[in-house]
CSV table of C-alpha atoms and ligand atoms in Angstrom, one decimal:
chain,number,residue,atom,x,y,z
A,1,MET,CA,16.5,-27.4,-14.1
A,2,ARG,CA,19.4,-26.1,-16.2
A,3,ARG,CA,19.2,-22.3,-16.5
A,4,GLY,CA,19.0,-20.8,-20.0
A,5,ASP,CA,22.0,-18.5,-19.5
A,6,GLY,CA,21.1,-15.9,-22.2
A,7,GLN,CA,19.7,-18.4,-24.7
A,8,THR,CA,16.6,-17.1,-26.5
A,9,ILE,CA,13.9,-18.4,-28.8
A,10,ALA,CA,11.9,-16.2,-31.3
A,11,GLU,CA,8.2,-15.9,-30.8
A,12,PRO,CA,6.2,-15.4,-34.1
A,13,ALA,CA,4.9,-11.9,-34.6
A,14,ARG,CA,1.1,-11.7,-34.1
A,15,SER,CA,-1.7,-9.1,-34.1
A,16,VAL,CA,-3.3,-8.5,-30.7
A,17,PRO,CA,-7.0,-7.8,-30.5
A,18,VAL,CA,-8.1,-4.5,-29.1
A,19,TYR,CA,-10.4,-5.2,-26.2
A,20,GLY,CA,-11.4,-1.6,-25.9
A,21,SER,CA,-10.5,2.0,-25.5
A,22,CYS,CA,-11.1,4.5,-22.7
A,23,ASP,CA,-10.1,7.9,-21.4
A,24,VAL,CA,-8.1,6.6,-18.3
A,25,LEU,CA,-6.6,3.2,-18.0
A,26,VAL,CA,-5.5,2.3,-14.4
A,27,VAL,CA,-3.2,-0.7,-14.1
A,28,GLY,CA,-3.3,-2.2,-10.6
A,29,GLY,CA,-6.2,-2.2,-8.1
A,30,GLY,CA,-4.2,-1.6,-4.9
A,31,PRO,CA,-4.8,1.4,-2.7
A,32,ALA,CA,-3.3,3.8,-5.3
A,33,GLY,CA,-5.1,2.3,-8.4
A,34,PHE,CA,-8.4,2.0,-6.6
A,35,ALA,CA,-8.4,5.6,-5.5
A,36,ALA,CA,-7.2,6.7,-8.9
A,37,ALA,CA,-10.0,4.9,-10.7
A,38,VAL,CA,-12.7,6.2,-8.4
A,39,ALA,CA,-11.4,9.8,-8.5
A,40,ALA,CA,-11.2,9.8,-12.3
A,41,ALA,CA,-14.6,8.2,-12.8
A,42,ARG,CA,-16.3,10.6,-10.3
A,43,GLU,CA,-14.9,13.5,-12.4
A,44,GLY,CA,-16.7,12.0,-15.4
A,45,ALA,CA,-13.9,10.1,-17.2
A,46,ASP,CA,-14.5,6.8,-18.9
A,47,VAL,CA,-12.2,4.6,-16.7
A,48,VAL,CA,-11.0,1.0,-17.0
A,49,LEU,CA,-9.3,-0.5,-14.0
A,50,ILE,CA,-7.3,-3.7,-14.5
A,51,GLU,CA,-6.1,-6.0,-11.7
A,52,ARG,CA,-4.2,-9.3,-12.0
A,53,TYR,CA,-6.0,-10.8,-9.0
A,54,GLY,CA,-9.7,-11.2,-8.2
A,55,HIS,CA,-10.1,-8.4,-5.7
A,56,LEU,CA,-9.3,-4.8,-5.1
A,57,ARG,CA,-7.0,-3.0,-2.7
A,58,GLY,CA,-3.7,-4.8,-3.4
A,59,LEU,CA,-1.4,-5.4,-0.5
A,60,ALA,CA,-3.9,-3.7,1.9
A,61,THR,CA,-6.2,-6.7,1.5
A,62,GLY,CA,-4.5,-9.5,-0.6
A,63,GLY,CA,-1.2,-8.9,1.2
A,64,LEU,CA,-3.0,-8.8,4.6
A,65,VAL,CA,-1.5,-5.4,5.2
A,66,PHE,CA,-4.6,-4.1,6.8
A,67,TRP,CA,-3.1,-1.9,9.4
A,68,ILE,CA,-3.5,1.5,7.8
A,69,ASP,CA,-0.6,3.8,8.9
A,70,ARG,CA,-1.1,7.2,10.5
A,71,MET,CA,-3.7,9.4,8.8
A,72,THR,CA,-3.4,12.2,11.5
A,73,ASP,CA,-0.6,14.5,12.2
A,74,TRP,CA,1.0,14.8,15.6
A,75,GLY,CA,-1.6,17.4,16.6
A,76,GLY,CA,-4.4,15.0,15.8
A,77,HIS,CA,-5.6,16.7,12.6
A,78,LEU,CA,-6.8,14.3,9.9
A,79,VAL,CA,-4.3,15.0,7.1
A,80,VAL,CA,-5.2,12.1,4.9
A,81,ALA,CA,-8.9,12.0,4.1
A,82,GLY,CA,-10.7,11.9,0.7
A,83,ILE,CA,-11.4,8.5,-0.8
A,84,GLY,CA,-9.3,6.6,1.8
A,85,GLN,CA,-11.2,8.0,4.8
A,86,GLU,CA,-14.5,7.5,2.9
A,87,LEU,CA,-13.6,3.8,2.6
A,88,MET,CA,-12.8,3.7,6.4
A,89,ASP,CA,-16.2,5.4,7.2
A,90,ARG,CA,-18.0,2.9,4.9
A,91,CYS,CA,-16.4,-0.1,6.5
A,92,GLY,CA,-18.1,0.8,9.8
A,93,GLN,CA,-16.9,0.7,13.4
A,94,ASP,CA,-17.4,-3.0,13.9
A,95,ALA,CA,-14.8,-3.9,11.3
A,96,ILE,CA,-12.2,-1.4,12.5
A,97,LEU,CA,-9.9,-1.3,15.5
A,98,GLY,CA,-8.9,2.3,16.1
A,99,PRO,CA,-9.4,5.2,18.6
A,100,PRO,CA,-12.5,7.4,18.6
A,101,ARG,CA,-12.0,10.8,16.9
A,102,GLU,CA,-12.0,12.7,20.2
A,103,LEU,CA,-8.7,10.9,21.2
A,104,TRP,CA,-6.8,11.7,18.1
A,105,GLY,CA,-3.8,13.8,19.1
A,106,SER,CA,-4.3,13.0,22.8
A,107,GLY,CA,-1.2,12.6,25.0
A,108,ASP,CA,-3.2,11.1,27.9
A,109,LYS,CA,-1.0,8.4,29.4
A,110,GLU,CA,-3.7,5.8,29.8
A,111,ALA,CA,-5.1,6.3,26.3
A,112,VAL,CA,-1.6,6.2,24.8
A,113,ALA,CA,-0.9,2.9,26.6
A,114,TYR,CA,-4.2,1.4,25.5
A,115,TRP,CA,-3.9,2.4,21.9
A,116,GLY,CA,-0.1,1.9,21.7
A,117,ILE,CA,-0.5,-1.8,22.0
A,118,ARG,CA,-3.2,-1.6,19.3
A,119,ALA,CA,-0.8,0.2,16.9
A,120,SER,CA,-2.7,3.5,17.2
A,121,ALA,CA,-0.4,5.6,19.4
A,122,HIS,CA,3.2,6.6,18.6
A,123,ARG,CA,5.7,8.7,20.4
A,124,GLY,CA,3.2,9.4,23.2
A,125,VAL,CA,0.4,10.6,20.9
A,126,VAL,CA,-2.8,8.7,20.0
A,127,THR,CA,-3.1,8.6,16.2
A,128,TRP,CA,-5.8,7.6,13.7
A,129,ALA,CA,-4.1,4.4,12.3
A,130,PRO,CA,-6.9,2.0,12.0
A,131,THR,CA,-6.7,-1.8,11.5
A,132,VAL,CA,-9.5,-2.9,9.2
A,133,ASP,CA,-11.2,-6.2,8.3
A,134,PRO,CA,-9.6,-6.9,4.8
A,135,GLU,CA,-12.5,-8.9,3.5
A,136,LEU,CA,-15.0,-6.1,4.2
A,137,MET,CA,-12.5,-3.6,2.6
A,138,LYS,CA,-12.7,-5.7,-0.6
A,139,CYS,CA,-16.5,-5.6,-0.6
A,140,VAL,CA,-16.8,-1.9,0.1
A,141,SER,CA,-14.1,-1.2,-2.5
A,142,ASN,CA,-16.2,-3.2,-5.0
A,143,ASP,CA,-19.2,-1.0,-4.1
A,144,MET,CA,-17.3,2.2,-4.6
A,145,VAL,CA,-15.9,1.3,-8.1
A,146,ARG,CA,-19.3,0.1,-9.2
A,147,GLU,CA,-21.1,3.3,-7.9
A,148,ALA,CA,-18.5,5.5,-9.7
A,149,GLY,CA,-19.0,3.7,-13.0
A,150,VAL,CA,-15.5,2.3,-13.2
A,151,HIS,CA,-15.2,-0.6,-15.8
A,152,THR,CA,-13.2,-3.1,-13.7
A,153,LEU,CA,-11.5,-6.2,-15.2
A,154,PHE,CA,-10.0,-8.8,-12.8
A,155,HIS,CA,-7.6,-11.6,-13.7
A,156,CYS,CA,-5.7,-9.6,-16.4
A,157,TRP,CA,-1.9,-9.1,-16.1
A,158,ALA,CA,-0.3,-6.1,-17.9
A,159,VAL,CA,2.7,-7.5,-19.8
A,160,ALA,CA,3.6,-4.6,-22.1
A,161,ALA,CA,3.1,-0.9,-22.8
A,162,ILE,CA,1.7,0.4,-26.0
A,163,HIS,CA,3.9,3.5,-26.8
A,164,ASP,CA,5.3,5.4,-29.6
A,165,ALA,CA,7.1,8.8,-30.0
A,166,GLY,CA,7.6,9.1,-26.3
A,167,ARG,CA,3.9,8.7,-25.5
A,168,VAL,CA,2.1,5.8,-23.7
A,169,ARG,CA,-1.2,4.9,-25.4
A,170,GLY,CA,-2.3,2.0,-23.3
A,171,ALA,CA,-1.1,-1.5,-22.4
A,172,ILE,CA,-1.2,-5.1,-23.4
A,173,PHE,CA,-2.6,-7.8,-21.1
A,174,GLU,CA,-2.5,-11.5,-20.7
A,175,SER,CA,-5.6,-13.3,-19.5
A,176,LYS,CA,-7.7,-16.5,-19.8
A,177,GLU,CA,-9.0,-14.9,-23.0
A,178,GLY,CA,-5.5,-14.6,-24.3
A,179,ARG,CA,-3.5,-11.5,-25.0
A,180,PHE,CA,-5.4,-8.2,-25.7
A,181,ALA,CA,-4.7,-4.5,-25.9
A,182,LEU,CA,-6.4,-1.6,-24.1
A,183,LEU,CA,-6.0,1.8,-25.6
A,184,ALA,CA,-6.2,4.9,-23.4
A,185,ARG,CA,-5.7,8.6,-23.6
A,186,VAL,CA,-4.0,8.4,-20.2
A,187,THR,CA,-2.5,5.4,-18.4
A,188,ILE,CA,-1.9,5.3,-14.7
A,189,ASP,CA,0.7,2.8,-13.6
A,190,ALA,CA,-0.5,1.7,-10.1
A,191,SER,CA,1.1,-1.7,-10.3
A,192,GLY,CA,3.4,-0.8,-7.4
A,193,ASP,CA,6.3,-2.2,-9.4
A,194,GLY,CA,6.3,0.3,-12.3
A,195,ASP,CA,5.5,-2.5,-14.7
A,196,VAL,CA,4.0,-0.2,-17.3
A,197,PHE,CA,6.4,2.8,-17.2
A,198,ALA,CA,9.4,0.4,-17.1
A,199,ALA,CA,8.1,-1.4,-20.2
A,200,ALA,CA,7.6,1.9,-21.9
A,201,GLY,CA,11.2,2.9,-21.3
A,202,ALA,CA,10.8,5.4,-18.5
A,203,ASP,CA,13.8,5.9,-16.3
A,204,TYR,CA,13.5,4.6,-12.8
A,205,GLU,CA,15.6,3.9,-9.7
A,206,SER,CA,15.9,0.6,-7.8
A,207,ASP,CA,18.5,1.3,-5.1
A,208,PHE,CA,17.2,0.9,-1.5
A,209,ASP,CA,18.0,1.4,2.1
A,210,SER,CA,19.4,-1.8,3.3
A,211,GLN,CA,19.6,-0.7,6.9
A,212,THR,CA,15.8,-0.6,7.4
A,213,ILE,CA,12.8,-2.7,6.3
A,214,HIS,CA,12.6,-0.6,3.1
A,215,ALA,CA,13.1,-3.5,0.7
A,216,ARG,CA,12.3,-6.5,2.9
A,217,VAL,CA,9.8,-9.0,1.6
A,218,ASN,CA,7.5,-11.4,3.4
A,219,THR,CA,4.1,-13.2,3.2
A,220,SER,CA,1.8,-12.1,6.0
A,221,PHE,CA,-0.6,-14.5,7.8
A,222,ARG,CA,-3.2,-14.6,10.5
A,223,PHE,CA,-3.8,-16.9,13.5
A,224,GLY,CA,-7.4,-17.6,14.6
A,225,ASN,CA,-8.8,-18.9,17.9
A,226,VAL,CA,-6.6,-16.5,19.8
A,227,ASP,CA,-7.6,-14.9,23.1
A,228,MET,CA,-6.4,-11.4,22.1
A,229,PRO,CA,-7.7,-9.5,25.2
A,230,ARG,CA,-5.7,-11.9,27.4
A,231,TYR,CA,-2.5,-11.4,25.3
A,232,LEU,CA,-2.9,-7.6,25.2
A,233,ASP,CA,-3.4,-7.6,29.0
A,234,PHE,CA,-0.2,-9.6,29.4
A,235,LYS,CA,1.7,-7.2,27.1
A,236,LEU,CA,0.4,-4.1,28.8
A,237,ASN,CA,0.6,-5.2,32.5
A,238,GLN,CA,3.5,-7.6,32.4
A,239,ALA,CA,5.7,-5.6,30.0
A,240,SER,CA,9.0,-7.0,31.2
A,241,GLU,CA,7.9,-10.6,31.1
A,242,HIS,CA,6.5,-9.9,27.6
A,243,ASN,CA,9.8,-8.4,26.4
A,244,GLU,CA,11.6,-11.4,27.9
A,245,LEU,CA,9.4,-13.7,26.0
A,246,LEU,CA,10.1,-11.9,22.8
A,247,ARG,CA,13.9,-12.3,23.5
A,248,ARG,CA,13.5,-16.0,24.1
A,249,GLY,CA,11.4,-16.3,21.0
A,250,ALA,CA,14.1,-14.5,18.9
A,251,ALA,CA,16.8,-16.8,20.4
A,252,ALA,CA,14.7,-19.8,19.3
A,253,GLY,CA,14.4,-18.3,15.8
A,254,VAL,CA,10.9,-17.0,16.2
A,255,GLU,CA,10.7,-13.3,15.2
A,256,LEU,CA,7.0,-12.7,15.0
A,257,ARG,CA,5.3,-9.5,16.1
A,258,VAL,CA,1.6,-9.8,17.1
A,259,HIS,CA,-0.7,-7.2,15.6
A,260,ALA,CA,-4.1,-6.8,17.1
A,261,THR,CA,-7.1,-6.8,14.8
A,262,ALA,CA,-10.8,-5.7,14.9
A,263,TYR,CA,-11.7,-9.2,16.2
A,264,ASP,CA,-10.7,-10.6,19.6
A,265,SER,CA,-9.9,-14.0,18.3
A,266,VAL,CA,-7.7,-13.0,15.4
A,267,ALA,CA,-4.0,-12.0,15.4
A,268,LEU,CA,-2.1,-10.6,12.4
A,269,PHE,CA,1.5,-11.2,11.6
A,270,MET,CA,3.4,-9.0,9.1
A,271,THR,CA,6.7,-10.6,10.1
A,272,PRO,CA,9.3,-12.0,9.8
A,273,LYS,CA,10.8,-9.7,7.2
A,274,PHE,CA,13.4,-11.1,4.9
A,275,SER,CA,16.2,-9.2,3.2
A,276,GLY,CA,18.3,-10.1,0.2
A,277,TYR,CA,15.5,-10.8,-2.2
A,278,SER,CA,14.2,-9.0,-5.2
A,279,ALA,CA,10.4,-8.9,-5.7
A,280,LEU,CA,11.0,-8.8,-9.4
A,281,LYS,CA,12.6,-12.3,-9.5
A,282,VAL,CA,10.4,-15.3,-9.5
A,283,ALA,CA,12.9,-17.6,-7.8
A,284,ASP,CA,13.3,-15.0,-5.0
A,285,LEU,CA,9.5,-14.6,-4.7
A,286,THR,CA,9.1,-18.4,-4.4
A,287,ALA,CA,11.8,-18.6,-1.7
A,288,VAL,CA,10.0,-15.9,0.3
A,289,GLU,CA,6.7,-17.8,0.1
A,290,PHE,CA,8.5,-21.0,1.3
A,291,ARG,CA,10.4,-19.2,4.1
A,292,SER,CA,7.3,-17.3,5.3
A,293,ARG,CA,5.2,-20.4,5.7
A,294,ASP,CA,8.1,-22.2,7.4
A,295,ALA,CA,8.4,-19.3,9.9
A,296,MET,CA,4.6,-19.3,10.4
A,297,ARG,CA,4.5,-23.0,11.2
A,298,GLN,CA,7.4,-22.8,13.6
A,299,GLY,CA,6.0,-19.7,15.1
A,300,LEU,CA,2.6,-21.2,15.7
A,301,ALA,CA,4.1,-24.1,17.6
A,302,TRP,CA,6.2,-21.7,19.7
A,303,PHE,CA,3.3,-19.4,20.4
A,304,ARG,CA,1.0,-22.2,21.4
A,305,ALA,CA,3.6,-23.4,23.9
A,306,HIS,CA,4.7,-20.1,25.4
A,307,VAL,CA,2.5,-17.1,24.7
A,308,PRO,CA,-0.6,-16.3,26.8
A,309,GLY,CA,-3.7,-16.3,24.7
A,310,PHE,CA,-2.2,-18.4,21.9
A,311,GLU,CA,-2.6,-21.9,23.5
A,312,ARG,CA,-5.3,-23.0,21.1
A,313,ALA,CA,-4.4,-20.8,18.0
A,314,TRP,CA,-4.5,-22.2,14.5
A,315,ILE,CA,-3.6,-20.8,11.1
A,316,LEU,CA,-6.4,-18.8,9.8
A,317,ASP,CA,-4.9,-17.8,6.4
A,318,THR,CA,-1.9,-16.7,4.5
A,319,ALA,CA,-1.8,-13.7,2.2
A,320,PRO,CA,-2.4,-14.5,-1.5
A,321,GLN,CA,-0.1,-11.6,-2.4
A,322,VAL,CA,3.5,-11.6,-1.3
A,323,GLY,CA,4.4,-8.5,0.7
A,324,THR,CA,6.5,-6.3,-1.4
A,325,ARG,CA,7.7,-3.0,0.0
A,326,HIS,CA,10.0,-1.8,-2.9
A,327,THR,CA,11.0,-2.6,-6.4
A,328,ARG,CA,11.1,0.3,-9.0
A,329,ARG,CA,10.7,4.0,-8.3
A,330,LEU,CA,10.0,6.4,-11.2
A,331,ALA,CA,12.5,9.0,-12.2
A,332,GLY,CA,10.0,11.8,-11.9
A,333,VAL,CA,9.8,15.5,-12.6
A,334,THR,CA,10.1,15.9,-8.8
A,335,ARG,CA,12.0,13.5,-6.6
A,336,VAL,CA,10.9,13.8,-3.0
A,337,THR,CA,13.9,13.8,-0.7
A,338,LEU,CA,14.2,13.4,3.0
A,339,ASP,CA,16.4,16.5,3.2
A,340,HIS,CA,13.7,18.7,1.6
A,341,TRP,CA,11.0,17.1,3.8
A,342,ARG,CA,13.0,17.8,6.9
A,343,ALA,CA,13.8,21.4,5.8
A,344,SER,CA,10.2,22.4,5.0
A,345,GLY,CA,8.2,19.6,3.2
A,346,ARG,CA,6.5,22.3,1.0
A,347,TYR,CA,5.8,21.8,-2.7
A,348,PRO,CA,3.8,24.2,-4.9
A,349,ASP,CA,2.1,21.3,-6.7
A,350,ALA,CA,0.8,19.5,-3.6
A,351,ILE,CA,-1.9,16.9,-4.2
A,352,GLY,CA,-2.1,15.9,-0.5
A,353,LEU,CA,-0.3,15.4,2.7
A,354,CYS,CA,1.8,12.9,4.6
A,355,PRO,CA,2.2,13.3,8.4
A,356,GLY,CA,5.8,14.1,9.6
A,357,LEU,CA,7.9,11.1,10.5
A,358,THR,CA,8.4,12.4,14.1
A,359,PRO,CA,6.9,15.4,15.9
A,360,GLU,CA,10.0,17.3,14.9
A,361,PHE,CA,9.3,16.7,11.1
A,362,PRO,CA,6.9,19.0,9.2
A,363,THR,CA,3.9,17.5,7.4
A,364,LEU,CA,4.9,16.8,3.9
A,365,GLU,CA,3.1,18.2,0.9
A,366,ILE,CA,3.2,15.4,-1.7
A,367,PRO,CA,4.0,16.9,-5.0
A,368,TYR,CA,2.2,16.0,-8.2
A,369,GLY,CA,5.6,16.1,-9.9
A,370,CYS,CA,6.6,12.8,-8.2
A,371,LEU,CA,4.0,11.0,-10.3
A,372,VAL,CA,5.1,12.5,-13.7
A,373,PRO,CA,7.9,10.9,-15.7
A,374,GLN,CA,10.8,13.1,-16.6
A,375,ARG,CA,10.4,12.3,-20.3
A,376,LEU,CA,7.5,10.0,-21.2
A,377,ASP,CA,4.0,11.4,-21.8
A,378,GLY,CA,0.6,9.8,-21.5
A,379,VAL,CA,1.4,8.0,-18.2
A,380,LEU,CA,1.5,8.7,-14.5
A,381,ALA,CA,2.9,6.6,-11.7
A,382,ALA,CA,0.8,6.4,-8.5
A,383,GLY,CA,1.5,4.6,-5.3
A,384,ARG,CA,4.6,2.9,-4.1
A,385,ASN,CA,6.4,3.3,-7.5
A,386,LEU,CA,6.5,7.1,-7.0
A,387,SER,CA,9.6,9.2,-7.5
A,388,ALA,CA,11.4,9.6,-4.1
A,389,ASP,CA,14.8,8.9,-2.5
A,390,PRO,CA,14.9,5.7,-0.4
A,391,PRO,CA,14.5,7.2,3.0
A,392,SER,CA,11.4,9.2,2.0
A,393,HIS,CA,10.1,6.4,-0.1
A,394,ASN,CA,9.8,4.3,3.1
A,395,PRO,CA,7.0,6.3,4.6
A,396,LEU,CA,5.5,7.4,1.3
A,397,ARG,CA,4.7,3.8,0.2
A,398,GLU,CA,2.3,3.4,3.1
A,399,VAL,CA,-1.4,2.9,2.4
A,400,PRO,CA,-2.7,6.4,3.2
A,401,GLU,CA,-0.1,8.1,1.0
A,402,CYS,CA,-0.9,5.7,-1.8
A,403,TRP,CA,-4.5,6.7,-1.5
A,404,VAL,CA,-3.4,10.4,-1.7
A,405,MET,CA,-1.3,9.8,-4.8
A,406,GLY,CA,-4.0,7.7,-6.4
A,407,GLN,CA,-6.7,10.3,-5.9
A,408,GLY,CA,-4.4,13.0,-7.2
A,409,ALA,CA,-3.4,10.9,-10.3
A,410,GLY,CA,-6.9,10.0,-11.1
A,411,LEU,CA,-8.2,13.6,-11.0
A,412,ALA,CA,-5.2,14.9,-12.9
A,413,ALA,CA,-5.8,12.2,-15.6
A,414,ALA,CA,-9.5,13.2,-15.9
A,415,LEU,CA,-8.6,16.9,-16.1
A,416,ALA,CA,-5.9,16.3,-18.8
A,417,VAL,CA,-8.4,14.3,-20.9
A,418,ARG,CA,-11.2,16.9,-20.5
A,419,ASN,CA,-9.0,19.9,-21.2
A,420,ASP,CA,-7.0,18.1,-23.8
A,421,VAL,CA,-3.7,19.0,-22.2
A,422,SER,CA,-0.6,17.1,-21.5
A,423,LEU,CA,-0.3,15.5,-18.0
A,424,ARG,CA,2.6,17.7,-17.2
A,425,ASP,CA,0.5,20.8,-18.1
A,426,VAL,CA,-2.5,20.1,-15.9
A,427,PRO,CA,-3.4,23.4,-14.1
A,428,MET,CA,-2.4,22.9,-10.5
A,429,SER,CA,-5.0,25.3,-9.0
A,430,GLU,CA,-7.8,23.5,-10.8
A,431,LEU,CA,-6.5,20.1,-9.7
A,432,GLN,CA,-6.2,21.2,-6.0
A,433,GLN,CA,-9.6,22.7,-6.1
A,434,LYS,CA,-11.1,19.5,-7.5
A,435,LEU,CA,-9.3,17.5,-4.9
A,436,ARG,CA,-10.7,19.6,-2.1
A,437,ARG,CA,-14.2,19.1,-3.6
A,438,GLN,CA,-13.6,15.4,-3.5
A,439,GLY,CA,-12.9,15.6,0.2
A,440,ALA,CA,-9.1,15.3,0.0
A,441,VAL,CA,-6.9,17.4,2.4
A,442,VAL,CA,-4.4,19.4,0.3
A,443,ASP,CA,-3.5,22.2,2.7
A,444,PRO,CA,-1.5,21.6,5.9
A,445,PRO,CA,-3.4,22.5,9.1
A,446,ALA,CA,-2.7,26.0,10.2
B,501,FAD,C1,4.6,-6.8,4.7
B,501,FAD,C2,4.2,-5.4,4.5
B,501,FAD,C3,3.7,-4.7,5.6
B,501,FAD,C4,3.3,-3.4,5.4
B,501,FAD,N1,2.8,-2.7,6.5
B,501,FAD,C5,2.1,-1.6,6.3
B,501,FAD,C6,1.3,-1.1,7.3
B,501,FAD,O1,1.2,-1.6,8.4
B,501,FAD,N2,0.6,0.1,7.1
B,501,FAD,C7,0.6,0.7,5.9
B,501,FAD,O2,-0.1,1.7,5.7
B,501,FAD,N3,1.4,0.2,4.9
B,501,FAD,C8,2.1,-0.9,5.0
B,501,FAD,N4,2.8,-1.5,4.0
B,501,FAD,C9,2.9,-0.7,2.7
B,501,FAD,C10,1.7,-0.9,1.9
B,501,FAD,O3,0.9,-2.0,2.1
B,501,FAD,C11,2.0,-0.8,0.4
B,501,FAD,O4,3.1,-0.1,0.1
B,501,FAD,C12,0.8,-0.3,-0.4
B,501,FAD,O5,-0.3,-1.2,-0.4
B,501,FAD,C13,1.1,0.1,-1.8
B,501,FAD,O6,0.0,0.4,-2.5
B,501,FAD,P1,0.0,0.4,-4.1
B,501,FAD,O7,-1.4,0.6,-4.6
B,501,FAD,O8,1.0,1.4,-4.6
B,501,FAD,O9,0.5,-1.0,-4.5
B,501,FAD,P2,0.0,-2.5,-4.1
B,501,FAD,O10,-0.7,-2.5,-2.9
B,501,FAD,O11,1.2,-3.4,-4.3
B,501,FAD,O12,-1.1,-2.7,-5.3
B,501,FAD,C14,-0.7,-2.9,-6.7
B,501,FAD,C15,-1.7,-3.7,-7.3
B,501,FAD,O13,-1.4,-3.9,-8.7
B,501,FAD,C16,-1.6,-5.2,-9.1
B,501,FAD,N5,-0.6,-5.5,-10.2
B,501,FAD,C17,0.7,-5.5,-10.0
B,501,FAD,N6,1.3,-5.7,-11.2
B,501,FAD,C18,0.3,-5.9,-12.1
B,501,FAD,C19,0.3,-6.1,-13.5
B,501,FAD,N7,1.4,-6.2,-14.2
B,501,FAD,N8,-0.9,-6.2,-14.1
B,501,FAD,C20,-2.1,-6.1,-13.4
B,501,FAD,N9,-2.1,-5.8,-12.1
B,501,FAD,C21,-0.9,-5.7,-11.5
B,501,FAD,C22,-1.3,-6.0,-7.9
B,501,FAD,O14,-1.9,-7.3,-7.9
B,501,FAD,C23,-1.9,-5.1,-6.8
B,501,FAD,O15,-3.2,-5.4,-6.5
B,501,FAD,C24,3.3,-2.7,4.2
B,501,FAD,C25,3.8,-3.5,3.1
B,501,FAD,C26,4.3,-4.8,3.3
B,501,FAD,C27,4.8,-5.5,2.1
């Protein structure tokens, strides 16, 4: 193929049919968009939720990122609850790998060792960081949007924003029915990539922290027919042999990290993570898909030959959604910074919490302002396209925080519509009160 190098063709102008209009349009059905849609609908708004794939919960299901990061603080208090925790409760214990409530915050050495190798203990503390069956999460998410009365449309891709005079009024989608418009009083951009606010001309940032995994990309996968109890026993009781095996694997070009799941025969891999790619470029996304599957095939052969419990493993599946950690971040009214977080983490317009990065860090109050564009009206950004500096974006893009932002955005949108006020003028005390009523945690534990 010869590249176009700036060459263009003119498409004929056309009228686009209006599919419908609603109070709140949510673009993207990932953790943030799902929570936003449910929260807004439960508050009585007429909500349309649009998703480009055929299932809900974005990377947390379709990206096979089904280890949900910490929802408890270092003292074991549940600081992320609301719609996210409701989803966990409804998935049920059989589908979840995670410590019982009475162990949250425990420093007991045996419990920490047991849960540490199951990704639910960090820095000597047992945490609520569950690993959940992604297929069940899709089903329960379907139940929750249906029950809330959300009008959900799958297989539609937002390609443009409808906006004039500095105000977003909906979005245009491509689908098997062709191109159509959806008009909305408020639009929530939960695409993860800021597709809608960028198309509407909002300012955004795209710099990233190249020293960490912040912008690394990969396609996750699972191996089946694994003897996970045997592998975990090896990891726990023969730690030095296990570490030596990892070193030998790395020397052989295999950089896979095993993640335990709710099922004894299934292992999850969210590795290896590739740097130097943009998740907004199709050639880069394609290269990552190829490289991830090459690494998976090579890894399977190595694991079968060397790793206890993997002798008869096979590839169970690969994620249909490429794992994207970072693309665009809104330039918002409030930009969360690591310095402020370290100093106090307090914000007057908190919509929820994020546990401190280490026991020395305070719990962060996530501000509503990080969802509100500096200039544009009629649109909020929820989820990993929030406004934050790169080091604070890294933890804030995790699934629990995306639930928090989604629920906050959904409720704010419903209140703005009901009270006929601008999104930037939503009364904070009312928003916080409604969030508490919906089961969210807004106030840091005393
Ligand atoms: C490999 C990897 C490992 C990770 N590990 C963890 C982990 O262990 N624990 C954790 O808590 N977090 C983890 N994360 C982070 C977390 O998964 C994501 O940051 C989180 O899912 C973001 O949620 P979101 O709703 O903002 O966006 P997404 O989950 O990206 O959801 C966005 C949704 O919008 C849809 N969409 C996008 N563009 C359009 C469009 N134009 N039109 C219509 N629909 C659109 C997408 O299909 C998707 O469903 C990881 C991320 C990656 C990539």
